[in-house]
Coordinates of C-alpha atoms in Angstrom, one line a residue:
Chain W
M848 CA 35.7 6.0 20.7
I849 CA 32.5 4.1 20.7
S850 CA 33.0 0.5 21.8
E851 CA 31.7 -2.7 20.1
N852 CA 28.5 -1.1 18.8
K853 CA 27.0 -1.5 22.4
E854 CA 25.6 2.0 22.2
V855 CA 24.3 1.5 18.7
L856 CA 22.3 -1.6 19.7
E857 CA 21.1 0.2 22.9
L858 CA 19.9 3.1 20.8
V859 CA 18.1 0.9 18.3
D860 CA 16.4 -0.7 21.3
Q861 CA 15.3 2.6 22.6
L862 CA 14.3 3.9 19.2
V863 CA 11.9 0.9 18.2
R864 CA 10.4 1.2 21.7
V865 CA 9.8 4.9 21.0
D866 CA 11.6 5.9 24.1
R867 CA 12.7 9.4 23.6
L868 CA 14.3 9.9 26.9
G869 CA 16.2 6.6 26.7
A870 CA 17.5 7.5 23.2
E871 CA 18.5 10.9 24.3
K872 CA 20.5 9.6 27.3
I873 CA 22.5 7.4 24.9
F874 CA 23.1 10.1 22.5
N875 CA 24.3 12.4 25.1
A876 CA 26.6 10.0 26.6
V877 CA 28.2 9.4 23.3
R878 CA 28.2 13.0 22.2
E879 CA 30.2 13.9 25.4
Q880 CA 32.9 11.4 24.3
T881 CA 33.4 12.3 20.8
S882 CA 32.6 14.8 17.9
M883 CA 29.3 15.5 16.3
S884 CA 30.5 14.0 13.0
R885 CA 31.6 10.9 14.6
T886 CA 28.4 10.5 16.7
V887 CA 26.5 10.8 13.4
D888 CA 28.8 8.2 11.6
H889 CA 29.2 5.7 14.5
L890 CA 25.8 5.9 16.4
I891 CA 23.0 7.7 14.6
L892 CA 23.4 6.3 10.9
P893 CA 24.3 2.7 12.1
A894 CA 21.2 2.7 14.3
L895 CA 19.0 3.9 11.5
E896 CA 20.7 1.4 9.2
I897 CA 19.8 -1.5 11.6
I898 CA 16.2 -0.3 11.8
G899 CA 15.9 0.1 8.1
R900 CA 17.3 -3.4 7.5
G901 CA 14.9 -4.6 10.1
W902 CA 12.0 -3.2 8.1
E903 CA 13.4 -5.0 5.0
E904 CA 13.5 -8.3 7.0
G905 CA 10.2 -7.9 8.5
T906 CA 11.3 -7.5 12.1
V907 CA 10.6 -3.7 12.4
A908 CA 7.4 -2.0 11.4
L909 CA 7.0 1.1 9.3
A910 CA 5.6 2.9 12.2
Q911 CA 8.7 2.2 14.1
V912 CA 10.9 3.3 11.2
Y913 CA 9.0 6.6 11.1
M914 CA 9.2 7.3 14.9
S915 CA 13.0 6.4 15.1
S916 CA 13.7 8.8 12.3
R917 CA 11.8 11.6 13.9
I918 CA 13.5 10.9 17.3
C919 CA 17.0 11.1 15.6
E920 CA 16.0 14.2 13.9
E921 CA 15.0 15.7 17.2
L922 CA 18.3 14.8 18.9
M923 CA 20.2 16.3 16.1
A924 CA 18.1 19.4 16.3
H925 CA 18.9 19.9 19.9
A926 CA 22.5 19.3 19.3
P927 CA 25.2 22.0 18.4
P928 CA 24.8 23.8 15.0
S929 CA 25.5 22.3 11.7
S930 CA 29.0 23.7 11.5
S931 CA 30.1 20.6 13.3
L932 CA 28.3 18.1 11.0
K933 CA 30.0 16.0 8.6
H934 CA 28.3 16.8 5.2
P935 CA 28.3 20.6 4.8
D936 CA 30.1 20.3 1.4
H937 CA 27.9 17.8 -0.5
P938 CA 26.4 19.1 -3.8
P939 CA 23.0 21.1 -3.7
M940 CA 20.3 18.5 -2.9
A941 CA 16.5 18.5 -2.8
I942 CA 13.7 16.1 -1.8
A943 CA 10.1 16.0 -3.0
V944 CA 6.9 13.9 -3.3
L945 CA 5.2 13.7 -6.6
E946 CA 1.6 14.5 -6.6
D947 CA 0.6 12.8 -3.4
Y948 CA -0.5 13.7 0.1
H949 CA 1.1 10.6 1.6
L950 CA 4.3 12.2 2.8
L951 CA 5.5 9.4 5.2
G952 CA 8.4 8.1 3.0
K953 CA 9.7 11.7 2.4
I954 CA 9.5 12.5 6.0
I955 CA 11.3 9.4 7.1
I956 CA 14.1 10.2 4.4
S957 CA 14.2 13.7 5.3
S958 CA 14.7 13.0 9.0
C959 CA 17.4 10.5 8.4
L960 CA 19.3 12.9 6.1
R961 CA 19.1 15.7 8.6
A962 CA 20.2 13.3 11.4
G963 CA 23.0 12.3 9.1
G964 CA 24.2 16.0 8.7
Y965 CA 22.8 16.6 5.2
V966 CA 21.4 20.0 4.2
F967 CA 18.8 20.1 1.4
H968 CA 15.7 21.8 0.0
D969 CA 12.4 20.2 0.9
Y970 CA 10.0 20.9 -2.0
G971 CA 7.0 19.0 -0.4
R972 CA 4.3 17.9 -2.8
V973 CA 4.9 18.9 -6.4
T974 CA 4.0 18.2 -10.0
P975 CA 6.7 17.1 -12.4
H976 CA 6.8 20.5 -13.9
E977 CA 7.0 22.3 -10.6
L978 CA 9.8 20.0 -9.5
A979 CA 11.8 20.3 -12.8
K980 CA 11.6 24.2 -12.4
K981 CA 12.6 24.2 -8.8
V982 CA 15.6 21.9 -9.5
R983 CA 16.8 24.2 -12.2
D984 CA 16.1 27.5 -10.2
D985 CA 18.1 26.2 -7.2
S986 CA 20.7 24.4 -9.3
I987 CA 20.1 21.1 -7.5
E988 CA 22.6 18.4 -8.5
I989 CA 20.8 15.4 -6.6
V990 CA 17.0 15.2 -6.3
L991 CA 15.4 12.6 -4.2
I992 CA 11.8 11.7 -5.3
S993 CA 9.5 9.7 -3.0
T994 CA 6.3 8.0 -4.5
L995 CA 3.5 5.9 -3.2
M996 CA 1.4 5.2 -6.2
L997 CA 2.5 3.6 -9.5
R998 CA 1.2 6.4 -11.4
S999 CA 3.3 9.0 -9.4
A1000 CA 6.4 6.6 -9.9
L1001 CA 5.8 6.6 -13.6
Q1002 CA 5.7 10.5 -13.6
V1003 CA 9.4 10.4 -12.7
K1004 CA 9.8 9.8 -16.5
E1005 CA 8.3 13.2 -17.1
V1006 CA 10.6 14.9 -14.6
K1007 CA 13.6 13.3 -16.3
R1008 CA 12.4 14.4 -19.7
L1009 CA 12.0 18.0 -18.5
L1010 CA 15.4 18.1 -16.9
V1011 CA 17.1 16.6 -20.0
E1012 CA 15.3 19.1 -22.3
A1013 CA 16.6 21.9 -20.0
G1014 CA 20.2 20.6 -20.3
S1015 CA 20.3 19.5 -16.7
S1016 CA 22.4 16.6 -15.5
T1017 CA 20.8 16.5 -12.1
R1018 CA 20.8 13.0 -10.7
I1019 CA 17.5 11.5 -9.7
V1020 CA 17.2 9.0 -6.7
V1021 CA 13.9 7.4 -6.3
G1022 CA 12.1 5.5 -3.5
G1023 CA 8.7 4.3 -2.5
A1024 CA 6.4 1.3 -2.8
P1025 CA 6.2 0.9 -6.5
F1026 CA 10.0 0.8 -6.7
R1027 CA 10.1 -2.0 -4.1
F1028 CA 7.5 -4.1 -5.8
D1029 CA 9.2 -3.8 -9.2
P1030 CA 13.0 -3.7 -8.9
L1031 CA 13.4 -2.7 -12.6
L1032 CA 11.1 0.3 -12.4
W1033 CA 13.7 2.8 -11.4
K1034 CA 15.7 2.2 -14.5
E1035 CA 12.6 2.3 -16.6
V1036 CA 11.7 5.8 -15.3
G1037 CA 15.1 7.1 -16.0
A1038 CA 16.4 7.4 -12.5
D1039 CA 20.1 7.2 -11.5
A1040 CA 19.6 5.2 -8.4
M1041 CA 16.9 3.8 -6.2
G1042 CA 16.8 3.7 -2.3
A1043 CA 14.6 1.2 -0.7
N1044 CA 15.0 2.8 2.7
A1045 CA 16.8 5.7 4.2
V1046 CA 20.3 4.1 4.4
E1047 CA 20.1 3.0 0.7
A1048 CA 19.1 6.6 -0.2
I1049 CA 22.1 7.8 1.6
A1050 CA 24.3 5.3 -0.1
A1051 CA 22.7 6.4 -3.4
I1052 CA 23.6 10.0 -2.6
T1053 CA 27.2 9.1 -1.9
S1054 CA 27.4 7.2 -5.2
C1055 CA 26.0 10.2 -7.1
V1056 CA 28.6 12.4 -5.4
K1057 CA 31.3 10.1 -6.5
G1058 CA 29.7 9.9 -10.0
N1059 CA 28.7 6.3 -9.8
T1060 CA 25.3 4.9 -9.7
K1061 CA 24.0 1.3 -9.4
Chain T
M657 CA -25.3 -14.7 -16.2
T658 CA -23.4 -18.0 -16.2
D659 CA -19.9 -19.2 -17.1
E660 CA -19.0 -19.3 -20.7
Q661 CA -16.4 -22.0 -20.4
P662 CA -17.7 -25.4 -21.5
S663 CA -15.1 -27.2 -19.4
V664 CA -16.2 -26.1 -16.1
T665 CA -19.3 -27.3 -14.4
M666 CA -19.8 -24.9 -11.5
T667 CA -21.1 -21.3 -11.3
S668 CA -18.6 -18.9 -9.9
M669 CA -20.7 -18.7 -6.8
E670 CA -20.3 -22.5 -6.3
R671 CA -16.7 -22.4 -7.2
V672 CA -15.8 -19.7 -4.7
F673 CA -17.8 -21.3 -1.8
T674 CA -16.5 -24.7 -2.5
T675 CA -12.8 -23.4 -2.3
M676 CA -13.7 -21.3 0.8
G677 CA -15.0 -24.6 2.2
H678 CA -11.4 -25.9 1.6
Q679 CA -12.7 -28.4 -0.9
E680 CA -11.6 -28.5 -4.5
P681 CA -14.0 -27.0 -7.0
D682 CA -14.0 -27.6 -10.9
R683 CA -11.1 -25.1 -11.2
V684 CA -9.1 -22.5 -9.3
P685 CA -11.3 -19.4 -8.9
F686 CA -9.7 -16.2 -9.7
F687 CA -10.6 -12.6 -8.9
L688 CA -9.4 -9.9 -11.2
L689 CA -10.0 -7.0 -8.9
L690 CA -10.5 -4.5 -11.7
T691 CA -11.9 -1.0 -10.8
M692 CA -10.6 1.7 -13.3
H693 CA -10.4 -0.6 -16.3
G694 CA -14.1 -0.3 -16.8
A695 CA -13.6 3.2 -18.0
K696 CA -11.5 1.8 -20.8
E697 CA -14.3 -0.6 -21.8
L698 CA -16.8 2.3 -22.0
G699 CA -14.5 4.9 -23.6
L700 CA -14.8 7.3 -20.6
T701 CA -12.4 9.1 -18.3
I702 CA -12.0 7.6 -14.9
Q703 CA -13.8 10.4 -13.3
E704 CA -16.7 10.1 -15.6
Y705 CA -16.8 6.4 -15.2
F706 CA -17.2 6.6 -11.5
S707 CA -19.8 9.4 -11.7
K708 CA -22.7 7.2 -12.6
A709 CA -23.7 3.7 -11.2
E710 CA -24.9 2.4 -14.6
Y711 CA -21.3 3.0 -16.0
V712 CA -19.6 0.9 -13.3
V713 CA -22.4 -1.8 -13.6
E714 CA -21.9 -2.1 -17.4
G715 CA -18.0 -1.9 -17.0
Q716 CA -18.0 -4.7 -14.5
L717 CA -20.3 -6.9 -16.6
R718 CA -18.2 -6.4 -19.7
M719 CA -15.0 -7.1 -18.0
R720 CA -16.4 -10.4 -16.6
R721 CA -17.6 -11.5 -20.0
K722 CA -14.2 -10.8 -21.4
Y723 CA -11.9 -12.3 -18.8
G724 CA -14.2 -14.8 -17.2
H725 CA -13.1 -14.1 -13.7
D726 CA -15.2 -15.2 -10.7
C727 CA -16.4 -12.0 -8.9
L728 CA -18.1 -8.7 -9.6
N729 CA -16.4 -5.7 -7.9
P730 CA -18.7 -2.7 -7.3
F731 CA -15.8 -1.0 -5.4
G732 CA -14.7 2.3 -6.9
Y733 CA -11.8 4.0 -5.2
T734 CA -10.1 4.0 -1.8
A735 CA -10.6 7.7 -1.5
M736 CA -14.4 7.3 -1.5
E737 CA -14.6 6.8 2.4
P738 CA -12.6 9.9 3.2
E739 CA -14.9 11.6 0.5
A740 CA -17.9 10.4 2.5
F741 CA -16.4 12.1 5.6
G742 CA -16.1 15.3 3.6
G743 CA -12.6 14.9 2.1
E744 CA -11.6 16.1 -1.4
V745 CA -11.0 13.6 -4.2
I746 CA -8.2 14.4 -6.8
W747 CA -8.8 12.7 -10.1
F748 CA -6.2 11.6 -12.7
E749 CA -6.5 10.3 -16.2
D750 CA -4.2 7.3 -15.7
G751 CA -4.6 6.1 -12.2
P752 CA -6.8 5.9 -9.1
P753 CA -8.2 9.0 -7.7
N754 CA -6.3 10.2 -4.5
C755 CA -7.3 11.8 -1.3
G756 CA -6.8 15.4 -1.1
E757 CA -5.7 17.3 2.1
P758 CA -6.3 15.5 5.3
I759 CA -9.8 16.3 6.8
I760 CA -8.3 16.0 10.4
K761 CA -5.8 18.7 11.2
T762 CA -6.5 19.4 14.9
E763 CA -7.5 17.7 18.0
Q764 CA -10.9 19.5 17.8
D765 CA -11.3 17.9 14.3
I766 CA -11.2 14.4 15.9
L767 CA -13.5 15.4 18.9
S768 CA -16.1 16.9 16.4
L769 CA -15.9 14.1 13.7
Q770 CA -19.2 12.8 12.7
A771 CA -19.7 9.5 10.7
P772 CA -21.5 10.3 7.4
E773 CA -25.1 9.3 7.1
I774 CA -24.9 6.6 4.5
Y775 CA -28.3 7.0 2.6
S776 CA -27.7 10.8 2.3
T777 CA -24.1 10.7 1.0
P778 CA -23.9 10.6 -2.7
C779 CA -20.7 8.6 -3.2
L780 CA -22.0 5.9 -0.9
V781 CA -25.6 5.8 -2.4
R782 CA -23.9 5.5 -5.7
M783 CA -21.9 2.3 -4.6
L784 CA -25.2 0.8 -3.2
D785 CA -27.0 1.3 -6.4
I786 CA -24.1 -0.5 -8.2
I787 CA -24.3 -3.4 -5.8
Q788 CA -28.0 -3.6 -6.2
S789 CA -27.8 -3.7 -10.0
L790 CA -25.0 -6.1 -10.0
K791 CA -26.7 -8.5 -7.6
E792 CA -29.7 -8.5 -9.9
K793 CA -27.7 -9.2 -13.0
A794 CA -25.5 -11.9 -11.3
K795 CA -28.7 -13.9 -10.4
G796 CA -26.8 -15.6 -7.7
A797 CA -24.2 -17.2 -10.0
V798 CA -21.4 -14.7 -9.3
P799 CA -20.3 -13.3 -5.9
V800 CA -20.5 -9.6 -5.6
M801 CA -17.8 -8.4 -3.4
G802 CA -18.2 -5.5 -0.8
T803 CA -15.4 -3.4 0.5
V804 CA -14.8 -1.2 3.6
V805 CA -11.7 0.4 5.0
S806 CA -11.1 -0.7 8.5
P807 CA -11.6 1.8 11.4
F808 CA -7.9 1.2 12.3
S809 CA -6.6 2.0 8.7
L810 CA -9.0 4.7 7.7
P811 CA -7.2 7.6 9.6
I812 CA -4.2 7.1 7.2
M813 CA -6.4 8.9 4.7
Q814 CA -8.4 11.0 7.2
M815 CA -5.3 12.7 8.8
G816 CA -2.2 11.4 7.0
F817 CA -0.1 8.6 8.1
P818 CA 2.6 10.6 10.0
A819 CA 0.1 12.4 12.0
Y820 CA -1.8 9.2 12.7
I821 CA 1.4 7.4 13.9
E822 CA 2.1 10.1 16.3
L823 CA -1.4 10.2 17.5
M824 CA -1.3 6.5 18.2
H825 CA 1.8 6.9 20.3
E826 CA 1.1 10.2 22.0
R827 CA -2.6 10.6 22.3
P828 CA -4.3 7.3 23.2
D829 CA -7.4 9.2 24.3
L830 CA -7.9 10.8 20.9
F831 CA -7.1 7.5 19.2
Q832 CA -9.9 5.8 20.9
H833 CA -12.3 8.4 20.2
L834 CA -11.5 8.2 16.5
M835 CA -11.7 4.5 16.5
K836 CA -15.1 4.7 18.0
V837 CA -16.4 7.0 15.4
N838 CA -14.7 5.0 12.5
Q839 CA -16.0 1.7 13.9
E840 CA -19.6 2.7 14.0
F841 CA -19.3 3.9 10.4
C842 CA -17.4 0.8 9.2
V843 CA -20.1 -1.5 10.7
A844 CA -23.0 0.5 9.2
W845 CA -21.3 0.9 5.8
A846 CA -20.6 -2.9 5.6
N847 CA -24.1 -3.8 6.6
A848 CA -25.6 -1.4 4.1
Q849 CA -23.6 -3.1 1.3
I850 CA -24.9 -6.4 2.5
R851 CA -28.5 -5.3 2.5
A852 CA -27.8 -4.0 -1.0
G853 CA -26.8 -7.4 -2.1
V854 CA -23.0 -8.2 -1.6
T855 CA -22.1 -11.8 -1.0
A856 CA -19.1 -11.0 1.2
V857 CA -17.3 -8.0 2.6
C858 CA -13.6 -7.3 2.1
Y859 CA -12.2 -5.5 5.2
F860 CA -9.2 -3.5 4.0
D861 CA -6.7 -3.2 6.9
P862 CA -3.1 -2.7 5.8
L863 CA -2.2 -1.3 9.1
T864 CA -2.7 -4.6 10.9
S865 CA 0.1 -5.9 8.9
P866 CA 3.4 -6.2 10.9
T867 CA 4.9 -4.5 7.9
M868 CA 3.2 -1.4 9.0
T869 CA 2.6 -1.7 12.8
A870 CA 4.9 -3.2 15.3
P871 CA 3.7 -6.3 17.5
G872 CA 2.7 -4.9 20.8
T873 CA 0.0 -2.3 21.9
H874 CA -0.9 -0.9 18.6
L875 CA -1.1 -4.1 16.6
T876 CA -3.1 -5.7 19.5
A877 CA -5.5 -2.9 19.2
G878 CA -5.8 -3.2 15.5
F879 CA -6.8 -6.9 15.9
R880 CA -9.2 -6.1 18.8
I881 CA -10.9 -3.7 16.5
A882 CA -11.0 -6.1 13.7
R883 CA -12.6 -8.8 16.0
E884 CA -15.2 -6.4 17.2
T885 CA -15.9 -5.0 13.9
L886 CA -16.0 -8.3 11.9
A887 CA -18.3 -9.7 14.6
R888 CA -20.9 -7.1 13.7
I889 CA -20.7 -7.4 10.0
Q890 CA -23.7 -9.7 8.8
S891 CA -21.9 -11.7 6.0
P892 CA -18.7 -13.6 5.4
T893 CA -15.6 -11.4 5.3
A894 CA -12.1 -11.3 4.0
I895 CA -9.3 -9.3 5.4
H896 CA -6.8 -7.6 3.0
M897 CA -3.7 -6.0 4.0
A898 CA -3.0 -4.4 0.5
S899 CA 0.5 -5.9 0.0
G900 CA 1.4 -6.1 3.6
K901 CA 2.9 -9.2 5.0
T902 CA 0.5 -11.5 6.9
L903 CA 2.5 -14.8 7.8
A904 CA 3.5 -13.6 11.3
V905 CA 0.0 -12.7 12.2
L906 CA -2.1 -15.5 10.7
D907 CA -3.2 -16.7 14.1
D908 CA -4.6 -13.2 14.9
I909 CA -6.3 -13.0 11.5
A910 CA -8.0 -16.4 12.1
A911 CA -9.1 -15.3 15.5
T912 CA -11.0 -12.4 14.0
G913 CA -13.4 -14.9 12.5
T914 CA -12.7 -14.0 8.9
A915 CA -12.8 -16.5 6.1
A916 CA -10.0 -15.3 3.9
I917 CA -6.8 -13.3 3.7
G918 CA -5.3 -11.3 0.9
V919 CA -1.6 -12.1 1.0
S920 CA 1.5 -10.3 -0.1
V921 CA 3.9 -11.2 -2.9
M922 CA 6.7 -10.4 -0.5
E923 CA 6.0 -13.7 1.3
D924 CA 6.0 -17.3 0.0
L925 CA 2.7 -18.5 -1.2
A926 CA 3.3 -22.1 -0.5
E927 CA 4.3 -21.2 3.2
L928 CA 1.2 -19.1 3.5
K929 CA -1.1 -21.8 2.1
Q930 CA 0.3 -24.3 4.5
A931 CA -0.2 -22.0 7.5
C932 CA -3.7 -21.2 6.3
R933 CA -4.7 -24.6 5.4
G934 CA -8.2 -25.4 6.6
R935 CA -8.9 -22.3 8.4
L936 CA -8.3 -19.3 6.0
T937 CA -8.8 -19.1 2.3
V938 CA -5.7 -17.5 0.7
L939 CA -6.4 -14.6 -1.8
G940 CA -3.4 -13.6 -3.9
N941 CA -0.6 -13.0 -4.7
L942 CA 0.3 -11.9 -8.2
N943 CA 2.5 -8.7 -8.3
G944 CA 0.3 -6.1 -9.8
V945 CA 3.0 -3.5 -10.2
E946 CA 5.2 -6.0 -12.1
M947 CA 2.2 -7.3 -14.1
R948 CA 2.3 -4.2 -16.1
R949 CA 5.3 -5.5 -18.0
W950 CA 4.8 -9.2 -18.1
T951 CA 5.3 -11.0 -21.3
P952 CA 2.9 -13.8 -22.2
Q953 CA 5.5 -16.3 -21.0
Q954 CA 6.1 -14.5 -17.8
T955 CA 2.3 -14.4 -17.2
E956 CA 2.1 -18.1 -17.8
D957 CA 5.0 -18.7 -15.4
K958 CA 3.7 -16.7 -12.6
V959 CA 0.2 -17.9 -12.8
R960 CA 1.2 -21.6 -12.9
E961 CA 3.6 -21.0 -10.0
A962 CA 0.8 -19.6 -7.9
I963 CA -1.5 -22.5 -8.8
R964 CA 1.2 -24.9 -8.0
K965 CA 2.1 -23.5 -4.7
A966 CA -1.5 -23.0 -3.3
G967 CA -4.0 -24.6 -5.6
A968 CA -4.2 -28.2 -4.0
G969 CA -7.0 -28.9 -1.7
G970 CA -9.0 -25.7 -2.3
G971 CA -8.7 -22.8 0.0
F972 CA -7.3 -20.7 -2.6
I973 CA -8.4 -17.8 -5.0
L974 CA -6.0 -16.5 -7.4
A975 CA -5.8 -12.7 -7.5
D976 CA -3.4 -9.8 -7.4
N977 CA -1.6 -9.0 -4.1
H978 CA -2.8 -5.4 -3.6
G979 CA -6.7 -5.7 -4.1
E980 CA -6.7 -3.4 -7.1
I981 CA -5.0 -4.1 -10.5
P982 CA -3.2 -1.0 -11.8
W983 CA -4.6 1.0 -14.7
Q984 CA -1.4 0.4 -16.6
V985 CA -2.0 -3.4 -16.8
S986 CA -3.0 -4.2 -20.4
E987 CA -5.9 -6.2 -21.6
E988 CA -3.4 -8.6 -23.2
V989 CA -2.0 -9.4 -19.8
L990 CA -5.5 -9.8 -18.2
M991 CA -6.5 -12.1 -21.0
A992 CA -3.4 -14.2 -20.7
I993 CA -4.0 -14.6 -16.9
S994 CA -7.5 -15.7 -17.7
E995 CA -6.3 -18.2 -20.3
V996 CA -3.6 -19.7 -18.0
V997 CA -6.2 -20.2 -15.2
H998 CA -8.6 -21.9 -17.5
R999 CA -5.8 -24.0 -19.0
W1000 CA -3.8 -25.0 -15.9
G1001 CA -6.2 -24.4 -13.1
T1002 CA -8.8 -27.2 -13.7
Y1003 CA -8.9 -29.7 -10.8
P1004 CA -7.5 -32.3 -10.3
L1005 CA -4.6 -30.1 -11.0
R1006 CA -2.0 -31.3 -13.6
D1007 CA 1.7 -31.4 -13.1
L1008 CA 2.5 -27.8 -13.0
Y1009 CA 6.3 -28.4 -13.3
T1010 CA 6.1 -29.5 -16.8

């Protein structure tokens, strides 16, 4: 049992200072006391949530969010195999960036998802047509789309159109700067949910799984 | 070229320098930082538009005649500096060109990186030609704004943000080497623009925003680089963090010796103005992404709110918060912004609550 979030706060401290060894020490200490799924639920995800919220509030920088998510991903990669993770039975998922070489947002979300025990396809940088095809071919039920530029964000409309045209009911979760600057944009492009950070993205996935979206 | 508005008494140049001297000019100056919209004016694709200096010159002049804003903007696209270093530019029909694959993929790429020779690099020469021509047409009445990407922020495009963050944390030796190459280029590029005729240089440095980089070693390095670089740029400068927050680092920004700061819509403009009063001119902070769908009433409300919060006492230039107005923002919205500034931005400011 993890006591009073002490370990979570200590992990947050190590992560924002980019202290891999310090973070690993806390992770291992908790992992020895409990299962992997509880370690994820009660240590990794809460720590990433605090860091994500810190970015929203301006107390944590994007570079720290990125390095924290990579360290957590590394900790999970060195842990026992995915059979012990919490989310092996979620619907088929994928993540992609639309037409952009700026992959930071996708990498942060991917790292957090892996650290949280999610398994998904990573399509990298794709066009709307490529994405719609891959989603259909892999029978993806939830697709996360990261964008940096307004133009790319508006391309989500085209992804939605192609999926609807193909009779797909795949849920679309979007994230990235344009959606942060215009809180109505995700609805305009036909997305089912928006995640301003990794934890919001995970919450959006959970909502999609339950059939609810915000 | 002079102002067409009968109610104003200053040229754009006088208006901008008066406000930057923290005095009230005849009206609030406003910069519509338009790049791609010139292509619409000329009926060209964005790629065609940026292919010839005369197109951009004509586009800038037409847009200033139409909207009556207070600067000319020879800047083309952010991917231009990576292009000068040998990178690929990916063009779109409805948005700014993007950087292609990073030019730096290995340690050796950093060690062998050479700054481009300005006068033999076509994209840079083209921008210098634009500056020279705009300077001639402006006849001293309108500021011509130069633009450089900071040495600290340029690697985001040279090598990709994730790899750059890891380099900063794990390879300080290579980071220093990269900064040295980029700094020499930045100084040379800024001063070439000044020789060609820009009035001031905007130093785009999103990475020194605490939104992007945590206080500590790397942010300290970013501001040290800014201080060193700006000290060698031979004109007034403005720092722009491209929507990043600035309030927490205003002292660091002022210490660079810059005259103005581009501020984010994510922070309160009145609070920013108060913190900058007398030492930094505030440039901002209309939301360019939302602007795309503003109604005339929303436009009036947003512009009046900005003037009410930051206009008093000068030291304020109304602009968008990112440094480039998106392609999707319509002529109607841009016209409406202009009309509201001309109607409500005349000093002494009227009661903007009514």
